Structure formats: C-alpha cells, structure tokens
Amino acid sequence: MSNSLMAQHMVELIAAIAGAYYYFKTKDHQIKIFVWYLWLTVAVETIGMYGYLNYNNFDNTIINWIKNSVFSSNTWLYNTYYLASSIVFALFYLKVVKDHLSKNIIKFSVLIYVIFTIAYYIISGTFFTKSVPYDILLQTLLVFIYVMLYYKQLLKSDRILYFYKLPIFYISSGLLFWYLCVTPLFIFDAYLNLINADFIKFQRSYLLIANTLLYSCYTFGFLYTVQYKKH
C-alpha cells in the first residue's frame, strides 16, 4: 500500500477516534449516528484493501477463490458503502433539522436516490463491476440539499450566534466543501483515467489533500467543541 493511502487511512481513523471521544464526553445523540458512520468508513477502507490481492500472486485457496469470483474487485463493497452513506447522511440530518417540510424533503430525496440506485443495479447487473453513472453528482445534490436545510435552520435560530461551538456546523461545512471540490474530478474521471497517467497521479494527490482536509475538519470540530458541550 502506498504512503498516500496509509496517510488517508490514518486521518480517517483519527477522525473516528475524535468523534467517539466527543460522544462519550457529551452523550450528544445527534452526533451518534455520524460517529458510527466514521467507524464504518474506517472498516470499509480496511476491508477494501483486499483488492490489493489482485496485484500479488499468493498461493492460497481462499485468496485464489476471491480472485476468481465476483468479489475479485472491491467495487461491490464501495457501491454498498456509498448507498449506506447517503442513507446515514439523511438519518443524521433528520435528527438535526426540526421543521416538518425540511424533514419531508430529506425523506423524499433519499428515497428517490435509493430506489433509483437499487433499480439501476438490478436492471444493469453491474453491482460487482461498476458504480451508478455520475453517482457523485447525485450524492453531491443530496448533500447540498441536506446542508442547505441545516444552514437555513441555523440562520433562523439563536444558534447562529455561537455556530462555532457546534460540531454539526463543522461536519456540514466539511461535507459540502469536499463534495463541491471533488465532483468535477470524478466527472472527468471516465474520460481521462485510462489515457492519461498524469491525470491519475493528479487525482490521487488531489483526493489525498481533499480527504485530509475533510477528516481534519471533522477532528477539529469534535475536539474544539467538546469544551462547550455539557454532559
């Protein structure tokens, strides 16, 4: 495994630990599901490393079975993860937003996304080989809707006066920043990834920076705001 991937796993693990520390210190139930999501991310990234087995010639019955099965690629794992992430984000913001209309918008948008994604995999039969085309655009749209609804609520409440004390603000800002920054990269991925080695190098470096900023934002949000949250 490359040093960049190891560094990415480390910042994800640190963010998960910081989230767990925040939760155990505050018992903030709004944050609980997001902390679980961070640990899910760590687990998926760890399990997903089995994909590197394809680059090595191991003489092992189990490994050979995996390499010759539909699980040879870890695409199925990340397809499941992306779908689960969208549901987790929806559940998270359903706990955050208060007004009835915002909750209905979140429920409707995630339901449409889940139905569309499952239907696509059933019809195309590509669950083990590739993701939904332009899935990143759909995920970005969902995150944009959730975060904007949260910002709207924040602006209308007294919490805007001490937004810097709220971990949800840092989570939302990090999420929105990450999706808006990486979406253009993935849009051109299908056209440049196979023919441009320089693009692949740039993509890896760009994602490492974006992921480091995202999980650092989570970590800072948890560790900085814990002092303002009473048990």
XYZ file of C-alpha atoms in Angstrom:
231
model
C 0.000 0.000 0.000
C 1.282 3.475 -0.890
C 2.182 6.067 1.701
C -0.649 8.323 0.494
C -3.256 5.649 1.144
C -1.778 4.929 4.550
C -1.944 8.643 5.381
C -5.571 8.753 4.261
C -6.474 5.789 6.482
C -4.756 7.487 9.409
C -6.733 10.740 9.128
C -9.960 8.719 8.854
C -9.070 6.741 11.973
C -8.144 9.899 13.894
C -11.481 11.499 12.970
C -13.368 8.379 14.128
C -11.488 8.350 17.432
C -12.158 12.078 17.904
C -15.854 11.509 17.189
C -16.032 8.667 19.700
C -14.250 10.825 22.286
C -16.737 13.656 21.705
C -19.733 11.349 22.026
C -18.550 9.621 25.212
C -17.810 13.006 26.758
C -21.108 14.673 25.790
C -23.635 11.907 25.010
C -24.805 14.115 22.137
C -27.281 11.772 20.422
C -27.491 13.937 17.305
C -23.857 13.085 16.622
C -24.052 9.377 17.474
C -25.049 8.125 14.019
C -22.344 10.209 12.352
C -19.709 8.781 14.674
C -20.857 5.308 13.709
C -20.551 6.378 10.066
C -16.925 7.389 10.637
C -16.149 3.955 12.088
C -17.993 2.353 9.175
C -15.706 4.301 6.850
C -12.629 3.018 8.677
C -13.948 -0.557 8.465
C -14.790 -0.308 4.762
C -11.426 1.242 3.896
C -9.665 -1.520 5.842
C -11.673 -4.373 4.326
C -11.406 -2.777 0.890
C -7.644 -3.216 0.948
C -8.180 -6.868 -0.010
C -8.366 -5.519 -3.567
C -4.576 -5.335 -3.492
C -4.529 -9.140 -3.523
C -5.034 -8.936 -7.283
C -1.587 -7.399 -7.591
C 0.146 -10.274 -5.810
C 0.493 -13.952 -6.624
C -0.438 -15.708 -3.393
C -0.781 -19.476 -3.429
C -3.732 -19.704 -1.063
C -7.069 -21.449 -1.603
C -9.218 -18.678 -0.106
C -7.322 -15.897 -1.872
C -7.475 -17.729 -5.196
C -11.223 -18.224 -4.734
C -11.704 -14.497 -4.123
C -9.586 -13.573 -7.144
C -11.683 -15.860 -9.372
C -15.083 -14.781 -8.013
C -17.331 -11.737 -8.439
C -15.658 -10.365 -5.304
C -12.280 -10.054 -7.024
C -12.855 -6.330 -7.237
C -13.908 -4.339 -4.176
C -16.379 -2.342 -6.289
C -19.336 -4.125 -4.668
C -18.106 -3.049 -1.227
C -17.851 0.624 -2.135
C -21.170 0.566 -4.015
C -22.764 -0.676 -0.791
C -20.856 1.901 1.229
C -21.909 4.833 -0.959
C -25.544 3.801 -0.749
C -25.308 3.340 3.010
C -23.555 6.711 3.356
C -26.409 8.519 1.638
C -28.909 6.877 3.973
C -26.781 7.696 7.033
C -26.477 11.334 5.984
C -30.264 11.505 5.594
C -30.846 9.969 9.030
C -28.272 12.312 10.531
C -29.909 15.450 9.145
C -33.359 14.187 10.044
C -32.163 14.418 13.644
C -30.696 17.866 13.054
C -33.456 19.737 11.212
C -36.665 20.462 13.057
C -39.325 21.742 10.690
C -41.699 19.306 9.036
C -41.102 20.478 5.461
C -37.326 20.031 5.687
C -37.741 16.531 7.069
C -40.079 15.606 4.206
C -37.628 16.972 1.640
C -34.840 14.841 3.109
C -37.009 11.718 3.230
C -38.245 12.183 -0.338
C -34.814 12.903 -1.823
C -33.059 9.948 -0.201
C -35.938 7.608 -1.035
C -35.736 8.553 -4.716
C -31.970 8.067 -4.685
C -32.154 4.649 -3.011
C -34.893 3.385 -5.352
C -33.032 4.660 -8.411
C -29.722 3.136 -7.328
C -31.146 -0.288 -6.454
C -33.212 -0.359 -9.655
C -30.140 0.503 -11.723
C -28.093 -2.328 -10.243
C -30.933 -4.817 -10.695
C -31.544 -3.833 -14.318
C -27.905 -3.394 -15.367
C -26.456 -6.246 -13.328
C -23.282 -4.218 -12.772
C -23.259 -4.118 -8.971
C -19.969 -6.048 -8.797
C -18.232 -4.252 -11.661
C -19.054 -0.530 -11.679
C -20.937 2.233 -9.907
C -24.001 4.171 -10.998
C -23.002 6.600 -13.786
C -22.410 10.095 -12.378
C -23.287 8.809 -8.921
C -21.073 11.523 -7.420
C -23.387 14.176 -8.903
C -26.411 12.589 -7.227
C -24.600 12.330 -3.911
C -23.475 15.943 -4.180
C -27.038 17.050 -4.827
C -28.258 15.169 -1.750
C -25.543 16.593 0.488
C -26.180 20.090 -0.869
C -29.882 19.784 -0.018
C -29.206 18.479 3.499
C -26.589 21.097 4.317
C -28.622 23.987 2.898
C -31.608 22.935 5.007
C -29.352 22.867 8.059
C -27.850 26.281 7.241
C -31.347 27.686 6.755
C -32.395 26.449 10.173
C -29.184 27.756 11.723
C -29.692 31.237 10.273
C -33.224 31.390 11.660
C -32.259 30.339 15.176
C -30.283 31.807 18.055
C -27.618 29.163 17.444
C -26.164 31.316 14.684
C -24.642 33.418 17.487
C -22.472 30.507 18.628
C -22.246 28.368 15.488
C -18.528 27.858 16.108
C -19.412 25.810 19.192
C -21.466 23.297 17.190
C -19.797 20.160 15.764
C -22.627 19.831 13.239
C -21.524 23.110 11.658
C -18.025 21.748 11.041
C -19.375 18.425 9.790
C -21.746 20.144 7.367
C -19.151 22.618 6.124
C -16.590 19.851 5.612
C -19.062 17.654 3.747
C -20.220 20.450 1.450
C -16.668 21.604 0.748
C -15.500 18.060 -0.063
C -18.329 17.217 -2.448
C -18.136 20.527 -4.291
C -14.366 20.152 -4.676
C -14.126 16.521 -5.798
C -17.218 16.286 -8.016
C -15.532 17.903 -11.065
C -12.632 15.493 -10.646
C -14.887 12.438 -10.869
C -16.906 13.848 -13.763
C -13.809 13.782 -15.973
C -12.525 10.543 -14.480
C -14.195 8.308 -17.072
C -12.648 10.273 -19.948
C -9.100 10.771 -18.676
C -8.334 7.944 -16.279
C -7.486 5.348 -18.909
C -5.467 7.533 -21.268
C -3.634 9.997 -19.058
C -1.163 8.752 -16.458
C -0.541 12.320 -15.277
C -4.255 12.713 -14.518
C -4.164 9.584 -12.348
C -1.269 10.998 -10.327
C -3.010 14.351 -10.016
C -6.266 12.673 -8.981
C -4.575 10.696 -6.204
C -2.799 13.772 -4.849
C -5.934 15.895 -5.093
C -8.054 13.299 -3.287
C -5.442 12.898 -0.572
C -5.492 16.644 0.080
C -9.297 16.828 -0.053
C -9.744 13.827 2.258
C -7.145 15.131 4.680
C -8.935 18.488 4.870
C -12.330 16.794 5.279
C -11.358 14.473 8.121
C -9.234 17.156 9.746
C -12.348 19.339 9.742
C -14.270 16.558 11.492
C -11.489 16.064 14.018
C -11.212 19.770 14.777
C -14.983 20.092 15.084
C -15.170 17.301 17.649
C -12.145 18.253 19.724
C -12.762 22.006 19.694
C -16.471 21.940 20.514
C -16.356 19.299 23.236
C -15.411 22.006 25.735
C -18.683 23.833 25.079
C -20.951 20.831 25.442
C -22.009 19.886 28.925
C -22.569 16.218 29.761
